[in-house]
CSV table of C-alpha atoms in Angstrom, one decimal:
chain,number,residue,atom,x,y,z
A,1,UNK,CA,15.6,-13.0,-15.9
A,2,UNK,CA,19.3,-12.0,-15.8
A,3,UNK,CA,20.1,-10.4,-12.4
A,4,UNK,CA,23.3,-8.5,-11.8
A,5,UNK,CA,24.1,-9.3,-8.2
A,6,UNK,CA,26.6,-6.7,-7.3
A,7,UNK,CA,26.6,-5.1,-3.9
A,8,UNK,CA,24.8,-1.9,-5.0
A,9,UNK,CA,22.0,-3.8,-6.7
A,10,UNK,CA,21.6,-6.1,-3.6
A,11,UNK,CA,21.4,-3.1,-1.3
A,12,UNK,CA,18.8,-1.4,-3.5
A,13,UNK,CA,16.8,-4.6,-3.8
A,14,UNK,CA,17.0,-5.1,0.0
A,15,UNK,CA,15.9,-1.5,0.6
A,16,UNK,CA,13.0,-1.8,-1.8
A,17,UNK,CA,11.9,-5.1,-0.2
A,18,UNK,CA,12.0,-3.5,3.3
A,19,UNK,CA,10.0,-0.6,2.1
A,20,UNK,CA,7.4,-2.9,0.5
A,21,UNK,CA,7.2,-4.9,3.7
A,22,UNK,CA,6.8,-1.8,5.8
A,23,UNK,CA,4.0,-0.6,3.6
A,24,UNK,CA,2.2,-3.9,3.9
A,25,UNK,CA,2.6,-4.0,7.7
A,26,UNK,CA,1.3,-0.5,7.9
A,27,UNK,CA,-1.7,-1.3,5.7
A,28,UNK,CA,-2.4,-4.4,7.8
A,29,UNK,CA,-2.2,-2.4,11.0
A,30,UNK,CA,-4.6,0.2,9.6
A,31,UNK,CA,-7.1,-2.5,8.6
A,32,UNK,CA,-6.9,-4.0,12.1
A,33,UNK,CA,-7.5,-0.5,13.6
A,34,UNK,CA,-10.4,0.2,11.3
A,35,UNK,CA,-12.1,-3.2,11.6
A,36,UNK,CA,-13.3,-3.0,15.2
A,37,UNK,CA,-16.7,-1.4,15.9
A,38,UNK,CA,-16.5,2.2,17.3
A,39,UNK,CA,-19.9,2.3,19.0
A,40,UNK,CA,-18.9,0.2,22.1
A,41,UNK,CA,-16.0,0.4,24.5
A,42,UNK,CA,-13.2,-2.1,23.8
A,43,UNK,CA,-13.1,-5.4,25.6
A,44,UNK,CA,-9.9,-6.3,27.4
A,45,UNK,CA,-8.8,-8.4,24.4
A,46,UNK,CA,-9.5,-5.6,22.0
A,47,UNK,CA,-7.6,-3.2,24.2
A,48,UNK,CA,-4.6,-5.5,24.1
A,49,UNK,CA,-5.0,-6.1,20.4
A,50,UNK,CA,-5.1,-2.3,19.9
A,51,UNK,CA,-1.8,-2.1,21.8
A,52,UNK,CA,-0.2,-4.8,19.6
A,53,UNK,CA,-1.5,-3.0,16.5
A,54,UNK,CA,0.0,0.3,17.7
A,55,UNK,CA,3.4,-1.5,18.2
A,56,UNK,CA,3.2,-3.0,14.7
A,57,UNK,CA,2.3,0.4,13.2
A,58,UNK,CA,5.1,2.1,15.1
A,59,UNK,CA,7.6,-0.6,13.9
A,60,UNK,CA,6.4,-0.2,10.3
A,61,UNK,CA,6.9,3.5,10.4
A,62,UNK,CA,10.4,3.1,11.9
A,63,UNK,CA,11.3,0.7,9.1
A,64,UNK,CA,10.0,3.1,6.5
A,65,UNK,CA,11.9,6.0,8.0
A,66,UNK,CA,15.1,3.9,8.4
A,67,UNK,CA,15.1,2.6,4.8
A,68,UNK,CA,14.2,6.0,3.4
A,69,UNK,CA,17.3,7.6,4.8
């Protein structure tokens, strides 16, 4: 595969990779959020895990917005 590594192509490649990573992070965060049972109240661990998931999802959205600009 012949790659032209000029600055524009590298920037586009980096942007695409960041967008792909952000989508994967968001999908993983959504899977985490949807995997816990809804019929019981969360345990302390689950509450903390939920907080971490929210932070991951927030970061993924920020990356997506930043790279889309």
